[in-house]
XYZ file of C-alpha atoms in Angstrom:
466
model
C 26.083 -6.010 -2.944
C 25.856 -9.767 -3.480
C 23.729 -10.994 -6.342
C 20.417 -12.727 -5.687
C 21.904 -16.047 -6.747
C 24.777 -15.791 -4.256
C 22.431 -14.653 -1.497
C 20.178 -17.645 -2.145
C 23.182 -20.004 -2.120
C 24.429 -18.550 1.178
C 20.972 -18.771 2.753
C 20.614 -22.347 1.477
C 24.006 -23.333 2.876
C 23.355 -21.624 6.210
C 19.996 -23.355 6.585
C 21.555 -26.694 5.611
C 24.442 -26.262 8.079
C 22.050 -25.415 10.914
C 19.746 -28.329 10.072
C 22.511 -30.914 9.654
C 24.373 -29.690 12.754
C 21.203 -29.839 14.836
C 20.406 -33.340 13.520
C 23.974 -34.534 14.234
C 23.924 -33.075 17.743
C 20.545 -34.615 18.527
C 21.776 -37.995 17.224
C 24.960 -37.783 19.288
C 23.057 -36.685 22.387
C 20.576 -39.572 22.025
C 23.419 -42.075 21.554
C 25.250 -40.694 24.606
C 22.090 -40.915 26.681
C 21.452 -44.515 25.621
C 25.051 -45.707 26.119
C 25.372 -44.060 29.544
C 21.913 -45.317 30.431
C 22.905 -48.893 29.596
C 26.027 -48.601 31.800
C 23.988 -47.096 34.671
C 21.407 -49.867 34.355
C 24.105 -52.563 34.444
C 25.765 -51.023 37.525
C 22.434 -50.635 39.319
C 21.442 -54.243 38.539
C 24.722 -55.546 39.966
C 24.292 -53.362 43.088
C 20.735 -54.646 43.635
C 21.973 -58.233 43.174
C 24.662 -57.668 45.779
C 22.103 -56.144 48.176
C 19.860 -59.163 47.742
C 22.695 -61.468 48.743
C 23.707 -59.292 51.704
C 20.262 -59.596 53.295
C 20.878 -63.324 53.831
C 24.008 -62.585 55.940
C 24.421 -61.285 59.458
C 26.392 -58.148 60.101
C 29.480 -60.007 61.227
C 29.963 -61.845 57.940
C 29.444 -59.029 55.397
C 31.495 -59.539 52.229
C 31.359 -59.075 48.463
C 29.865 -62.100 46.771
C 32.421 -63.137 44.194
C 33.750 -66.601 43.524
C 37.462 -67.349 44.147
C 39.620 -67.399 41.037
C 39.250 -70.621 39.048
C 36.262 -71.923 41.048
C 33.337 -70.736 38.797
C 32.544 -69.989 35.142
C 33.165 -66.418 33.869
C 30.775 -63.785 35.215
C 30.219 -61.160 32.510
C 28.030 -59.084 34.817
C 31.005 -58.569 37.159
C 33.576 -58.066 34.437
C 35.479 -54.779 35.079
C 33.055 -53.933 37.896
C 34.419 -52.607 41.182
C 32.245 -53.365 44.245
C 32.517 -51.797 47.694
C 30.339 -52.119 50.811
C 30.289 -49.346 53.448
C 28.414 -48.731 56.685
C 26.451 -45.617 57.651
C 29.631 -43.780 58.735
C 31.477 -44.443 55.493
C 33.678 -47.198 56.867
C 34.630 -49.712 54.168
C 33.416 -53.157 55.275
C 34.213 -55.137 52.134
C 35.424 -54.641 48.600
C 35.925 -56.741 45.460
C 39.290 -58.288 44.772
C 39.873 -56.154 41.661
C 39.892 -53.030 43.845
C 43.164 -54.224 45.361
C 44.309 -51.905 48.118
C 42.317 -48.988 46.741
C 38.810 -47.929 47.545
C 36.009 -45.966 46.016
C 35.715 -42.401 47.363
C 33.068 -41.708 50.004
C 32.158 -38.083 50.683
C 30.096 -36.481 53.405
C 27.499 -35.419 50.812
C 27.257 -38.990 49.554
C 26.675 -40.311 53.107
C 23.941 -37.723 53.652
C 22.203 -38.756 50.408
C 22.443 -42.446 51.305
C 21.036 -41.723 54.779
C 18.097 -40.044 53.047
C 17.501 -43.235 51.047
C 18.659 -41.832 47.698
C 20.388 -43.840 44.984
C 23.334 -41.740 43.821
C 25.113 -41.816 40.451
C 28.535 -40.132 40.237
C 31.163 -39.737 37.549
C 34.786 -39.912 38.732
C 37.034 -38.689 35.908
C 40.302 -39.062 37.859
C 39.613 -41.800 40.405
C 41.884 -44.324 38.612
C 43.649 -44.888 35.316
C 40.271 -44.709 33.590
C 37.255 -42.505 34.337
C 34.641 -44.320 36.436
C 30.879 -44.260 36.709
C 29.742 -45.138 40.255
C 26.308 -45.988 41.606
C 25.753 -45.941 45.403
C 22.635 -47.730 46.656
C 21.498 -47.575 50.338
C 20.141 -50.677 52.106
C 19.047 -51.654 55.655
C 20.169 -54.981 57.146
C 19.119 -55.990 60.696
C 18.404 -52.333 61.507
C 21.859 -51.229 60.353
C 22.377 -48.868 57.380
C 24.765 -49.958 54.665
C 25.707 -48.754 51.211
C 26.670 -50.801 48.195
C 28.851 -49.043 45.626
C 29.424 -50.470 42.151
C 31.780 -48.749 39.691
C 32.440 -49.380 36.024
C 34.894 -47.937 33.551
C 33.710 -45.141 31.231
C 36.530 -45.825 28.821
C 34.377 -47.942 26.463
C 31.548 -45.408 26.632
C 33.892 -42.545 25.837
C 35.433 -44.491 22.943
C 31.980 -45.170 21.505
C 31.006 -41.512 21.805
C 34.326 -40.374 20.327
C 33.894 -42.712 17.360
C 30.314 -41.537 16.988
C 31.479 -37.921 17.023
C 33.960 -38.603 14.230
C 31.335 -40.552 12.275
C 28.659 -37.884 12.689
C 31.142 -35.156 11.733
C 32.201 -37.004 8.589
C 28.581 -37.769 7.667
C 27.573 -34.149 8.277
C 30.515 -32.877 6.221
C 29.675 -35.287 3.370
C 25.994 -34.365 3.544
C 26.755 -30.651 3.609
C 29.107 -31.012 0.659
C 26.557 -33.001 -1.344
C 23.639 -30.700 -0.525
C 25.751 -27.592 -1.148
C 26.965 -28.917 -4.498
C 23.440 -29.894 -5.546
C 22.104 -26.499 -4.429
C 24.792 -24.637 -6.365
C 24.110 -26.721 -9.472
C 20.361 -26.245 -9.256
C 20.626 -22.504 -8.603
C 23.111 -22.138 -11.456
C 20.755 -23.987 -13.798
C 17.775 -21.933 -12.671
C 19.550 -18.591 -12.919
C 21.129 -19.468 -16.253
C 17.598 -19.981 -17.572
C 16.521 -16.641 -16.066
C 19.578 -14.867 -17.476
C 18.789 -16.272 -20.926
C 15.239 -14.940 -20.643
C 16.578 -11.541 -19.520
C 19.122 -11.457 -22.354
C 16.468 -12.331 -24.939
C 14.045 -9.799 -23.465
C 16.716 -7.072 -23.683
C 17.129 -7.740 -27.393
C 13.468 -6.881 -28.038
C 12.871 -3.199 -28.713
C 10.260 -1.038 -30.369
C 11.622 -2.019 -33.791
C 11.137 -5.791 -33.280
C 8.186 -6.080 -30.910
C 6.884 -8.939 -33.067
C 9.649 -11.164 -31.673
C 8.766 -13.518 -28.819
C 10.777 -15.261 -26.129
C 11.391 -18.962 -26.924
C 9.402 -21.245 -24.638
C 11.521 -23.646 -22.521
C 8.986 -26.399 -23.190
C 7.971 -27.311 -19.641
C 4.815 -26.460 -17.740
C 6.765 -25.049 -14.801
C 7.486 -21.632 -13.299
C 9.900 -20.729 -16.121
C 7.299 -21.700 -18.705
C 4.703 -19.580 -16.911
C 7.159 -16.660 -16.753
C 7.850 -16.870 -20.499
C 4.105 -17.130 -21.232
C 3.443 -14.057 -19.098
C 6.239 -12.056 -20.727
C 5.095 -13.064 -24.220
C 1.525 -12.059 -23.374
C 2.872 -8.724 -22.139
C 4.829 -8.315 -25.391
C 1.636 -8.927 -27.337
C -0.113 -6.164 -25.382
C 2.853 -3.813 -25.800
C 2.999 -4.551 -29.524
C -0.710 -3.822 -29.885
C -0.316 -0.611 -27.873
C 2.645 0.514 -30.021
C 0.811 -0.399 -33.202
C -2.273 1.442 -32.023
C -0.148 4.451 -31.118
C 1.607 4.428 -34.503
C -1.678 4.089 -36.328
C -3.250 6.772 -34.170
C -0.360 9.154 -34.849
C -0.434 8.456 -38.583
C -4.224 8.808 -38.808
C -4.239 11.956 -36.688
C -1.514 13.470 -38.861
C -3.482 12.581 -41.987
C -6.778 13.903 -40.634
C -5.118 17.131 -39.535
C -3.159 17.535 -42.755
C -6.193 17.152 -45.044
C -8.260 20.110 -43.721
C -5.118 22.199 -43.323
C -4.216 21.489 -46.949
C -7.734 22.394 -48.093
C -7.645 25.554 -45.994
C -4.268 26.596 -47.384
C -5.300 25.802 -50.970
C -8.499 27.813 -50.663
C -6.660 30.792 -49.201
C -3.923 30.620 -51.868
C -6.498 30.457 -54.707
C -8.375 33.394 -53.246
C -5.221 35.501 -52.986
C -4.001 34.874 -56.542
C -5.986 37.818 -57.875
C -8.113 40.612 -56.501
C -11.734 39.635 -55.835
C -14.882 41.402 -54.816
C -16.158 41.470 -51.271
C -18.723 38.701 -51.782
C -16.044 36.274 -52.955
C -13.949 37.021 -49.875
C -16.957 36.470 -47.606
C -17.651 33.087 -49.242
C -14.014 32.078 -48.839
C -13.924 33.159 -45.200
C -17.105 31.173 -44.451
C -15.565 28.115 -46.073
C -12.360 28.601 -44.086
C -14.412 29.019 -40.912
C -16.081 25.659 -41.541
C -12.695 23.996 -41.974
C -11.432 25.625 -38.777
C -14.548 24.343 -36.972
C -13.875 20.801 -38.171
C -10.216 21.135 -37.111
C -11.236 22.457 -33.701
C -13.644 19.550 -33.170
C -11.002 17.049 -34.277
C -8.395 18.503 -31.894
C -10.877 18.582 -28.998
C -11.761 14.920 -29.581
C -8.078 13.996 -29.721
C -7.395 15.871 -26.484
C -10.354 14.193 -24.778
C -9.101 10.761 -25.863
C -5.639 11.634 -24.552
C -7.100 12.650 -21.189
C -9.075 9.404 -21.038
C -5.966 7.371 -21.848
C -3.992 9.095 -19.087
C -6.848 8.896 -16.560
C -7.099 12.681 -16.259
C -10.722 12.935 -17.367
C -12.831 13.684 -14.295
C -16.536 14.391 -14.217
C -19.048 14.853 -11.428
C -20.438 11.343 -11.037
C -23.893 10.853 -9.578
C -27.427 9.687 -10.303
C -28.196 10.634 -13.893
C -31.543 10.291 -15.650
C -31.083 8.187 -18.764
C -34.508 9.319 -20.007
C -33.484 12.979 -19.829
C -30.213 12.255 -21.658
C -32.133 10.536 -24.446
C -34.604 13.383 -24.677
C -31.778 15.936 -24.852
C -30.176 13.990 -27.709
C -33.500 13.917 -29.572
C -33.907 17.662 -29.051
C -30.354 18.241 -30.306
C -30.768 16.249 -33.545
C -34.485 16.714 -34.005
C -34.201 19.549 -36.582
C -31.590 17.652 -38.602
C -33.797 14.560 -38.534
C -36.792 16.546 -39.769
C -34.736 17.982 -42.637
C -33.825 14.419 -43.636
C -37.379 13.129 -43.045
C -36.236 10.716 -40.311
C -38.324 10.126 -37.163
C -36.718 10.040 -33.693
C -38.672 7.973 -31.151
C -38.093 7.344 -27.419
C -39.347 4.128 -25.776
C -39.164 3.905 -21.963
C -41.518 2.304 -19.419
C -40.247 4.330 -16.450
C -37.534 6.809 -15.588
C -34.187 5.086 -15.116
C -31.135 6.520 -13.341
C -27.522 5.520 -13.930
C -24.231 6.354 -12.212
C -22.246 8.621 -14.550
C -21.296 12.203 -15.345
C -23.838 14.248 -17.319
C -21.655 16.011 -19.918
C -19.641 12.955 -21.071
C -22.747 10.746 -21.323
C -24.597 13.485 -23.218
C -21.706 13.531 -25.706
C -21.894 9.725 -26.044
C -25.627 9.755 -26.806
C -25.277 12.660 -29.236
C -22.522 10.759 -31.087
C -24.602 7.580 -31.274
C -27.721 9.397 -32.477
C -25.692 11.430 -34.984
C -24.067 8.253 -36.287
C -27.503 6.609 -36.722
C -28.856 9.710 -38.428
C -25.986 9.775 -40.946
C -26.842 6.322 -42.255
C -30.653 6.457 -41.993
C -32.476 6.806 -45.341
C -35.327 9.338 -45.734
C -38.641 8.081 -44.401
C -37.007 5.747 -41.854
C -37.096 5.774 -38.041
C -34.488 5.885 -35.254
C -35.640 4.403 -31.930
C -34.071 5.083 -28.543
C -35.154 2.188 -26.273
C -34.405 2.348 -22.499
C -34.421 -0.875 -20.447
C -33.630 -1.533 -16.775
C -31.410 -4.570 -16.085
C -30.340 -6.337 -12.860
C -27.083 -4.438 -12.337
C -27.675 -1.389 -14.511
C -29.594 0.064 -17.406
C -29.162 0.164 -21.166
C -30.289 2.398 -23.990
C -30.389 0.936 -27.484
C -30.175 3.206 -30.551
C -31.758 1.295 -33.436
C -31.724 2.636 -36.986
C -32.998 1.320 -40.319
C -29.895 2.044 -42.354
C -27.692 -0.343 -44.364
C -25.978 -1.798 -41.277
C -22.286 -2.610 -40.938
C -20.490 -5.435 -42.797
C -20.049 -8.336 -40.371
C -16.302 -8.546 -40.947
C -15.929 -4.882 -39.920
C -17.903 -5.078 -36.657
C -14.847 -5.994 -34.490
C -13.046 -2.822 -35.629
C -15.915 -0.348 -35.416
C -14.684 1.197 -32.129
C -11.063 1.602 -33.218
C -9.795 5.137 -33.603
C -10.022 6.599 -37.123
C -11.721 3.429 -38.402
C -14.492 4.096 -40.903
C -16.713 1.378 -42.317
C -16.588 0.717 -46.065
C -20.122 2.008 -46.656
C -19.188 5.296 -44.917
C -16.110 5.747 -47.110
C -18.013 4.827 -50.265
C -20.827 7.318 -49.631
C -18.533 10.226 -48.658
C -20.363 10.663 -45.363
C -18.684 13.346 -43.288
C -16.559 12.164 -40.345
C -13.052 11.153 -39.282
C -13.758 7.943 -37.371
C -13.296 9.239 -33.843
C -16.880 9.547 -32.593
C -17.526 5.882 -31.830
C -14.032 5.347 -30.388
C -14.501 8.353 -28.117
C -17.979 7.169 -27.067
C -16.689 3.686 -26.168
C -13.784 5.172 -24.192
C -16.148 7.433 -22.241
C -18.586 4.597 -21.532
C -15.810 2.337 -20.242
C -14.377 5.188 -18.166
C -17.645 5.326 -16.214
C -18.023 1.568 -15.816
C -20.166 0.963 -18.892
C -19.806 -0.469 -22.361
C -21.198 -0.073 -25.892
C -22.182 -3.160 -27.908
C -23.005 -3.139 -31.602
C -24.837 -5.614 -33.814
C -26.793 -5.623 -37.019
C -30.565 -5.809 -36.742
C -32.222 -8.978 -38.138
C -34.022 -7.169 -40.978
C -31.971 -4.052 -41.686
C -30.126 -1.358 -39.875
C -27.802 -1.384 -36.903
C -28.225 -1.336 -33.125
C -25.788 0.348 -30.705
C -26.495 -0.496 -27.039
C -25.026 1.641 -24.234
C -24.949 -0.084 -20.821
C -24.260 1.832 -17.596
C -24.328 0.822 -13.890
C -26.977 1.884 -11.387
C -26.085 4.517 -8.766
C -24.752 3.018 -5.505
C -27.385 2.525 -2.843
């Protein structure tokens, strides 16, 4: 199969050939029409002049009006013009001297057309040494029908058209050659640039995704293509980096509890122990297994979200009920820590989402606020209806998040510095999972520090369709 470049060149040449050929033909046809029209007009004018002179004669003295040789100045209108006068039956009554003993042909069809009053133009390719163009004009003199025939050579016309044909052909050939050469050069230049981009793009792999395609420097289609490809490389690099970091963090988070579990089992099995010691060890191992199970479930849920396989029953969902369920879930833990959970809502608000995923999001947000809330503080869940949806803000009175860490708070396995310093339990997946779930259902989670102290996470979700 031909390459795209060759196909484009062939299409370009074909279109150019058709266009130039059509233009040359139209030019030649217009020239032919004008040249033949000028000859026809000259013949007709001479015939009408002859008719005007005949009307002053009687029928016994009909003749062609031409001056004897040497008795008048040159007559360019009669130069190379053959004149013949016939009656209604086709009998030749008079003819010009340059006709000699010959005569212009008169056919039955011509006589019928003259009798009908028609002016007839004929082309006689073999009437003499040169092809002739003849005009036959009817006239009526003293009640008698006559016809005046004037003929002129087509030799000059044919020579002009032949020369024009050669000229048009040469011009078309030169134009086609020039346009074809320019098209080939331009296509070669364009495709060389594309091939360079392709070659450079092929050299970029997963080991050197930080490389970028060199910009050609112009604000044209090639520049836009390079900009688009470089932007795509940036996204791919970020995706690869996120995947590498995710894999490394997941491996670390899985290895740590597995190492603790193995160590605890190995220490327990080093020597015989009583039943109570084994029970304590098994409970500790069970807690580690629970944390591992939760971690794996969160990783699987994130994987399903990334692949678009997470499906929930979407419908009108009461945001007030979700908030109340989250308060009921973490109410006992809040009481143990002496933290108050409050719900602020003017009216019941419904959003368009799935119940189980949104319940998990709110539980994660409330749990996160509870982890960082000091004893004696308050966590407020504030529901507000907006124009296009509704939002629920979870406001705590904890230490807040360092401003420089806010852009990374929803990244997977990211933990703020105050969380790492205080040894608060967690692996850094809860907020990332909550943001992914919110975005999956058309929402979003925003975070900011409160003016005085604490942090505010705001979940926004769309209204149900009407």
